Tab-separated table of C-alpha atoms in Angstrom:
chain	number	residue	atom	x	y	z
P	1	MET	CA	96.738	78.020	132.020
P	2	ASP	CA	95.734	74.810	130.267
P	3	VAL	CA	94.350	75.424	126.797
P	4	PHE	CA	91.083	73.570	127.473
P	5	GLU	CA	90.562	75.472	130.704
P	6	ALA	CA	91.241	78.763	128.897
P	7	ILE	CA	88.774	77.917	126.132
P	8	ARG	CA	86.142	76.654	128.555
P	9	SER	CA	86.325	79.395	131.195
P	10	ARG	CA	86.839	82.532	129.100
P	11	ARG	CA	83.962	85.015	129.119
P	12	SER	CA	83.414	88.399	127.514
P	13	ILE	CA	84.346	91.062	130.065
P	14	ARG	CA	82.829	94.511	129.615
P	15	ARG	CA	83.576	96.115	132.990
P	16	TYR	CA	87.135	96.982	133.936
P	17	GLN	CA	89.190	98.160	136.876
P	18	SER	CA	91.100	101.402	136.333
P	19	LYS	CA	94.396	99.501	136.858
P	20	ASP	CA	96.611	99.618	133.782
P	21	VAL	CA	97.787	96.623	131.744
P	22	PRO	CA	101.564	96.134	132.025
P	23	GLU	CA	103.441	96.328	128.755
P	24	GLU	CA	104.883	92.809	129.233
P	25	MET	CA	101.386	91.305	129.410
P	26	LEU	CA	100.323	93.249	126.360
P	27	THR	CA	103.324	91.863	124.476
P	28	GLN	CA	102.297	88.309	125.356
P	29	VAL	CA	98.776	88.970	124.093
P	30	LEU	CA	100.103	90.417	120.819
P	31	GLU	CA	102.490	87.458	120.452
P	32	ALA	CA	99.477	85.124	120.650
P	33	GLY	CA	97.883	87.078	117.816
P	34	ARG	CA	101.081	86.987	115.803
P	35	TRP	CA	101.196	83.173	115.910
P	36	ALA	CA	97.637	82.659	114.656
P	37	PRO	CA	97.398	80.712	111.416
P	38	SER	CA	96.404	82.399	108.158
P	39	ALA	CA	95.644	81.253	104.630
P	40	HIS	CA	98.961	80.270	103.019
P	41	ASN	CA	100.629	81.949	105.986
P	42	SER	CA	99.809	85.291	104.352
P	43	GLN	CA	99.504	87.018	107.750
P	44	PRO	CA	97.382	89.867	106.348
P	45	ARG	CA	97.114	91.598	109.728
P	46	LYS	CA	98.255	94.546	111.750
P	47	PHE	CA	97.465	95.251	115.377
P	48	VAL	CA	96.885	98.838	116.485
P	49	VAL	CA	97.383	99.208	120.251
P	50	ILE	CA	95.372	102.087	121.693
P	51	ARG	CA	96.045	103.333	125.209
P	52	GLU	CA	95.048	106.987	124.740
P	53	GLU	CA	91.743	107.701	126.441
P	54	LYS	CA	90.682	110.257	123.855
P	55	THR	CA	90.826	107.668	121.073
P	56	ARG	CA	89.082	104.992	123.135
P	57	ARG	CA	86.340	107.447	123.993
P	58	GLU	CA	85.845	108.266	120.302
P	59	LEU	CA	85.638	104.567	119.450
P	60	ALA	CA	83.220	103.922	122.316
P	61	GLN	CA	80.948	106.679	121.029
P	62	ILE	CA	80.533	105.172	117.566
P	63	ALA	CA	80.567	101.430	118.300
P	64	PRO	CA	76.987	100.397	119.210
P	65	TYR	CA	78.155	97.473	121.358
P	66	GLY	CA	81.518	98.861	122.411
P	67	SER	CA	80.751	101.580	124.964
P	68	PHE	CA	83.127	99.843	127.412
P	69	LEU	CA	86.097	100.752	125.182
P	70	ARG	CA	86.064	103.966	127.189
P	71	GLU	CA	86.843	102.172	130.478
P	72	ALA	CA	89.159	99.407	129.250
P	73	PRO	CA	92.732	100.720	129.607
P	74	VAL	CA	93.819	99.095	126.335
P	75	ALA	CA	92.171	98.431	123.006
P	76	ILE	CA	93.701	96.417	120.177
P	77	ALA	CA	92.339	97.024	116.683
P	78	VAL	CA	92.890	94.123	114.284
P	79	VAL	CA	93.333	95.488	110.771
P	80	ILE	CA	93.311	93.171	107.749
P	81	ASP	CA	94.576	93.606	104.195
P	82	PRO	CA	92.183	91.781	101.838
P	83	SER	CA	94.700	92.041	98.983
P	84	LEU	CA	97.079	89.643	100.762
P	85	SER	CA	94.812	86.667	101.497
P	86	ASN	CA	91.876	84.655	100.142
P	87	HIS	CA	90.501	84.457	103.671
P	88	PRO	CA	91.350	87.755	105.392
P	89	VAL	CA	88.315	87.751	107.704
P	90	GLU	CA	89.115	84.263	108.978
P	91	ASP	CA	92.799	85.239	109.344
P	92	GLY	CA	91.906	88.283	111.427
P	93	ALA	CA	89.399	86.322	113.491
P	94	ALA	CA	91.915	83.583	114.348
P	95	ALA	CA	94.313	86.253	115.622
P	96	THR	CA	91.529	87.903	117.630
P	97	GLN	CA	90.554	84.611	119.246
P	98	ASN	CA	94.186	83.794	120.109
P	99	MET	CA	94.574	87.188	121.785
P	100	LEU	CA	91.390	86.754	123.821
P	101	LEU	CA	92.552	83.339	125.047
P	102	ALA	CA	95.981	84.713	125.915
P	103	ALA	CA	94.481	87.644	127.813
P	104	HIS	CA	92.286	85.304	129.846
P	105	ALA	CA	95.234	83.029	130.632
P	106	LEU	CA	97.111	86.096	131.948
P	107	GLY	CA	94.239	87.001	134.264
P	108	LEU	CA	92.969	89.833	132.070
P	109	GLY	CA	89.473	90.361	130.791
P	110	GLY	CA	88.639	91.144	127.183
P	111	CYS	CA	85.782	91.482	124.757
P	112	TRP	CA	85.590	91.050	120.996
P	113	VAL	CA	83.937	94.078	119.396
P	114	GLY	CA	83.024	93.092	115.851
P	115	SER	CA	83.727	95.742	113.250
P	116	TYR	CA	84.004	94.126	109.813
P	117	GLY	CA	80.994	95.136	107.734
P	118	SER	CA	79.400	96.930	110.677
P	119	SER	CA	77.650	100.284	110.573
P	120	TYR	CA	80.611	101.986	112.258
P	121	GLU	CA	83.580	100.356	110.500
P	122	GLU	CA	84.289	103.370	108.270
P	123	ALA	CA	84.083	105.849	111.154
P	124	ALA	CA	86.418	103.716	113.276
P	125	LYS	CA	88.876	103.450	110.373
P	126	SER	CA	88.885	107.212	110.120
P	127	ILE	CA	89.553	107.623	113.876
P	128	LEU	CA	92.474	105.203	113.685
P	129	GLY	CA	93.897	106.456	110.371
P	130	ILE	CA	93.337	103.122	108.627
P	131	PRO	CA	93.666	103.398	104.822
P	132	GLY	CA	90.638	102.773	102.603
P	133	ASP	CA	91.971	99.508	101.167
P	134	ARG	CA	92.308	97.922	104.629
P	135	ARG	CA	89.449	96.624	106.744
P	136	LEU	CA	88.929	96.872	110.474
P	137	LEU	CA	88.132	93.311	111.521
P	138	SER	CA	87.684	93.751	115.251
P	139	ILE	CA	88.553	95.795	118.295
P	140	ILE	CA	89.537	93.942	121.451
P	141	SER	CA	89.057	95.643	124.813
P	142	LEU	CA	91.570	94.623	127.456
P	143	GLY	CA	92.002	95.195	131.168
P	144	TYR	CA	91.601	93.762	134.651
P	145	ALA	CA	88.035	92.514	135.034
P	146	ALA	CA	85.552	94.260	137.332
P	147	GLU	CA	82.894	91.601	136.680
P	148	SER	CA	82.988	87.825	136.454
P	149	GLY	CA	81.097	87.458	133.202
P	150	LYS	CA	78.878	84.525	132.346
P	151	SER	CA	77.778	82.681	129.298
P	152	SER	CA	76.298	79.436	128.052
P	153	ARG	CA	76.460	77.319	124.947
P	154	ILE	CA	74.148	75.106	122.921
P	155	ASP	CA	74.545	71.399	123.796
P	156	LEU	CA	77.067	69.502	121.721
P	157	ASP	CA	74.519	66.990	120.399
P	158	LYS	CA	72.563	69.869	118.866
P	159	LEU	CA	75.683	71.221	117.130
P	160	VAL	CA	77.256	68.099	115.714
P	161	CYS	CA	76.124	66.161	112.647
P	162	ARG	CA	77.684	62.895	111.486
P	163	GLU	CA	78.875	62.383	107.895
P	164	ARG	CA	76.320	64.794	106.377
P	165	PHE	CA	74.550	67.975	107.427
P	166	HIS	CA	71.135	67.414	108.964
O	1	MET	CA	99.120	71.927	127.423
O	2	ASP	CA	99.635	75.558	128.347
O	3	VAL	CA	97.668	77.924	126.126
O	4	PHE	CA	100.742	79.960	125.105
O	5	GLU	CA	102.667	76.810	124.256
O	6	ALA	CA	99.711	75.539	122.209
O	7	ILE	CA	99.421	78.823	120.307
O	8	ARG	CA	103.177	79.092	119.772
O	9	SER	CA	103.948	75.505	118.763
O	10	ARG	CA	100.939	74.585	116.623
O	11	ARG	CA	101.668	74.006	112.945
O	12	SER	CA	99.511	73.005	109.995
O	13	ILE	CA	99.822	69.241	109.559
O	14	ARG	CA	99.052	67.805	106.118
O	15	ARG	CA	100.474	64.285	106.411
O	16	TYR	CA	98.808	61.761	108.691
O	17	GLN	CA	99.334	58.303	110.120
O	18	SER	CA	96.627	55.760	109.280
O	19	LYS	CA	95.846	55.443	113.023
O	20	ASP	CA	92.308	56.505	113.848
O	21	VAL	CA	91.287	59.365	116.158
O	22	PRO	CA	89.524	58.075	119.292
O	23	GLU	CA	85.987	59.331	119.765
O	24	GLU	CA	86.854	60.807	123.197
O	25	MET	CA	89.538	63.012	121.658
O	26	LEU	CA	87.178	64.109	118.921
O	27	THR	CA	84.627	65.094	121.553
O	28	GLN	CA	87.213	67.266	123.305
O	29	VAL	CA	88.033	68.996	120.014
O	30	LEU	CA	84.344	69.629	119.290
O	31	GLU	CA	83.857	70.918	122.850
O	32	ALA	CA	86.587	73.495	122.189
O	33	GLY	CA	84.698	74.625	119.104
O	34	ARG	CA	81.445	74.766	121.017
O	35	TRP	CA	82.910	77.188	123.577
O	36	ALA	CA	84.212	79.698	121.033
O	37	PRO	CA	82.718	83.176	121.352
O	38	SER	CA	80.282	84.524	118.780
O	39	ALA	CA	78.566	87.849	118.131
O	40	HIS	CA	75.883	88.282	120.821
O	41	ASN	CA	76.463	84.595	121.659
O	42	SER	CA	74.456	83.749	118.518
O	43	GLN	CA	76.463	80.532	117.986
O	44	PRO	CA	75.557	80.349	114.285
O	45	ARG	CA	77.519	77.110	113.742
O	46	LYS	CA	77.218	73.422	113.166
O	47	PHE	CA	80.056	70.929	112.978
O	48	VAL	CA	79.818	68.036	110.513
O	49	VAL	CA	82.142	65.194	111.521
O	50	ILE	CA	83.258	63.112	108.550
O	51	ARG	CA	84.944	59.769	109.056
O	52	GLU	CA	83.803	58.009	105.863
O	53	GLU	CA	86.657	57.697	103.400
O	54	LYS	CA	84.401	58.075	100.366
O	55	THR	CA	83.269	61.528	101.485
O	56	ARG	CA	86.775	62.648	102.431
O	57	ARG	CA	88.047	61.508	99.031
O	58	GLU	CA	85.328	63.521	97.297
O	59	LEU	CA	86.209	66.619	99.334
O	60	ALA	CA	89.925	66.097	98.645
O	61	GLN	CA	89.249	65.979	94.917
O	62	ILE	CA	87.519	69.351	94.771
O	63	ALA	CA	89.459	71.362	97.374
O	64	PRO	CA	92.550	72.820	95.653
O	65	TYR	CA	94.556	72.937	98.886
O	66	GLY	CA	92.885	70.056	100.696
O	67	SER	CA	94.160	66.891	98.983
O	68	PHE	CA	95.244	65.579	102.400
O	69	LEU	CA	91.580	65.286	103.466
O	70	ARG	CA	91.847	61.863	101.836
O	71	GLU	CA	94.481	60.632	104.329
O	72	ALA	CA	93.314	62.388	107.502
O	73	PRO	CA	91.051	59.931	109.355
O	74	VAL	CA	88.653	62.695	110.419
O	75	ALA	CA	87.410	65.922	108.870
O	76	ILE	CA	85.250	68.505	110.617
O	77	ALA	CA	83.243	70.854	108.410
O	78	VAL	CA	82.289	74.118	110.107
O	79	VAL	CA	78.944	75.312	108.736
O	80	ILE	CA	77.632	78.784	109.497
O	81	ASP	CA	74.171	80.309	109.302
O	82	PRO	CA	74.491	83.956	108.184
O	83	SER	CA	70.892	84.659	109.191
O	84	LEU	CA	71.747	84.212	112.882
O	85	SER	CA	74.703	86.584	113.305
O	86	ASN	CA	76.150	89.894	112.148
O	87	HIS	CA	79.585	88.290	112.108
O	88	PRO	CA	79.103	84.664	111.015
O	89	VAL	CA	82.520	84.331	109.351
O	90	GLU	CA	84.324	85.518	112.472
O	91	ASP	CA	82.111	83.233	114.606
O	92	GLY	CA	82.980	80.215	112.487
O	93	ALA	CA	86.672	81.130	112.407
O	94	ALA	CA	86.899	81.446	116.193
O	95	ALA	CA	85.442	77.943	116.533
O	96	THR	CA	87.868	76.617	113.910
O	97	GLN	CA	90.856	78.128	115.700
O	98	ASN	CA	89.712	76.739	119.076
O	99	MET	CA	89.432	73.251	117.573
O	100	LEU	CA	92.895	73.441	115.996
O	101	LEU	CA	94.425	74.488	119.330
O	102	ALA	CA	92.582	71.695	121.151
O	103	ALA	CA	93.703	69.099	118.605
O	104	HIS	CA	97.323	70.187	118.992
O	105	ALA	CA	97.079	70.076	122.782
O	106	LEU	CA	95.808	66.473	122.497
O	107	GLY	CA	98.781	65.468	120.363
O	108	LEU	CA	96.844	65.491	117.104
O	109	GLY	CA	97.700	67.295	113.908
O	110	GLY	CA	95.253	69.405	111.966
O	111	CYS	CA	94.979	71.823	109.087
O	112	TRP	CA	92.498	74.599	108.344
O	113	VAL	CA	91.136	74.256	104.823
O	114	GLY	CA	89.459	77.542	103.957
O	115	SER	CA	86.155	77.185	102.157
O	116	TYR	CA	84.086	80.365	102.602
O	117	GLY	CA	83.906	82.166	99.270
O	118	SER	CA	86.288	79.694	97.631
O	119	SER	CA	85.927	78.186	94.171
O	120	TYR	CA	84.820	74.867	95.633
O	121	GLU	CA	82.479	75.936	98.431
O	122	GLU	CA	79.289	75.112	96.497
O	123	ALA	CA	80.574	71.685	95.421
O	124	ALA	CA	81.598	70.856	99.003
O	125	LYS	CA	78.186	71.963	100.274
O	126	SER	CA	76.561	69.608	97.801
O	127	ILE	CA	78.766	66.670	98.914
O	128	LEU	CA	77.869	67.300	102.555
O	129	GLY	CA	74.168	68.058	101.993
O	130	ILE	CA	74.492	71.603	103.319
O	131	PRO	CA	71.406	73.768	102.497
O	132	GLY	CA	71.754	76.739	100.180
O	133	ASP	CA	71.205	79.335	102.896
O	134	ARG	CA	74.128	78.041	104.991
O	135	ARG	CA	77.806	78.617	104.218
O	136	LEU	CA	80.716	76.255	104.563
O	137	LEU	CA	83.299	78.230	106.522
O	138	SER	CA	86.114	75.716	106.780
O	139	ILE	CA	87.050	72.061	106.813
O	140	ILE	CA	89.492	70.891	109.469
O	141	SER	CA	91.563	67.779	108.804
O	142	LEU	CA	92.464	65.794	111.904
O	143	GLY	CA	94.720	62.868	112.722
O	144	TYR	CA	98.017	61.746	114.182
O	145	ALA	CA	100.791	63.671	112.477
O	146	ALA	CA	103.219	61.986	110.082
O	147	GLU	CA	105.262	65.183	109.700
O	148	SER	CA	106.488	67.789	112.142
O	149	GLY	CA	105.326	70.856	110.225
O	150	LYS	CA	107.087	74.182	110.302
O	151	SER	CA	106.184	77.805	109.962
O	152	SER	CA	107.345	81.309	110.696
O	153	ARG	CA	105.795	84.667	111.442
O	154	ILE	CA	106.500	88.322	110.725
O	155	ASP	CA	108.315	90.059	113.609
O	156	LEU	CA	106.085	91.708	116.174
O	157	ASP	CA	107.526	95.179	115.626
O	158	LYS	CA	106.426	95.006	111.986
O	159	LEU	CA	102.877	94.038	112.977
O	160	VAL	CA	102.133	96.439	115.800
O	161	CYS	CA	101.268	100.136	115.509
O	162	ARG	CA	100.776	102.462	118.473
O	163	GLU	CA	97.674	104.653	118.830
O	164	ARG	CA	97.117	105.000	115.062
O	165	PHE	CA	97.669	102.876	111.967
O	166	HIS	CA	100.954	103.539	110.183
C-alpha cells in the first residue's frame, strides 16, 4: 500500500474478528517497529507480543480505554528504557506509529492504547513482568477488523503557521 | 512509495542541496502529519513552517544536534498543547514520524531534531514565538538530500519478547 494512502486511510479499530493473525504478518508489523528512528539511533525499545487470552483479559480489565484488548487476537506492548535515550517517549511512539501503519497496509486493524504516565501503567507493567526502570509506552491491539472505523481531522489551515507560531 | 519500503529505506538526512522544496510537496508532508492519530483524536498539535534563513540559522545555533537546520531549505516545528491530551508527546511524535515517511516517499530528505525536554527547548520556543504553555516537540529539517544516509537496527530476535518481558 502506498504510504500516503496508508497514512490517510488508517483508522483506530476496536472491534475484531476471532480469526488469528498469521505469524508472518506479525513479523512484518514488528519489522516496521524495528526500523523506526530514535534519538541517536539509541533504539531504547522492546516489543512484547501477547497472544495469550488470559493476559489480554487482564490488560483489558485495567486499561480504561483498552477493553477491546480482550477480543484482539494479538497485543504488542512497546516498552522503553529511559536510561538509553534523551527522547524515549518519542522513540517508542515512532515505533508504535510505524507498526500501526504496517498493520493497516497488511489489511489488519489496530488501535494505539496509550500507557505512558497513565493511571494503569504500573499495573500493566506488573502483569507483563516489566522491570521498574522501564516504562510501558503503549499497547497496540491487532487483528482482522470487524468494523470500518471512522475519524476526522482539523483542517490544515488551522494547524499550520508560517515562520512563527500564531 | 510502498509503506514498508518507506519505513525500511528512510534514513536521517543532514546534508541538503540548495534547491528549494516546492510548496505542493510541503503540503503533502503536512497532510501526513495532520492525519497522524492522537489520544482521543485530540490533535494537540500545530506545525510551524520555517523557510526564512535567519530563523533557521538561529535555531541551528542553539540546537546541539541541529546545525544542519541552517542548510535545509525548510524546517517544520511540531508544537504540542499538553492541556488538550493525556499523551501529547506521543501525539506529536506520531505526526513527526508520518511527516518523515511522507518526505522520504516524495524523494526528500529529513531529520528529526528532538526538542521536548532538551536544553534548548525554551530558547527555540522564544525564537518561534511559542507561548509558555505549549511545548516544542520536535523540529524536522527538510530538503533534497546531498548525502545518502545510512543506519542499522538491532536484530528482531533481540527486540521481541513473547507473552512477558524478559
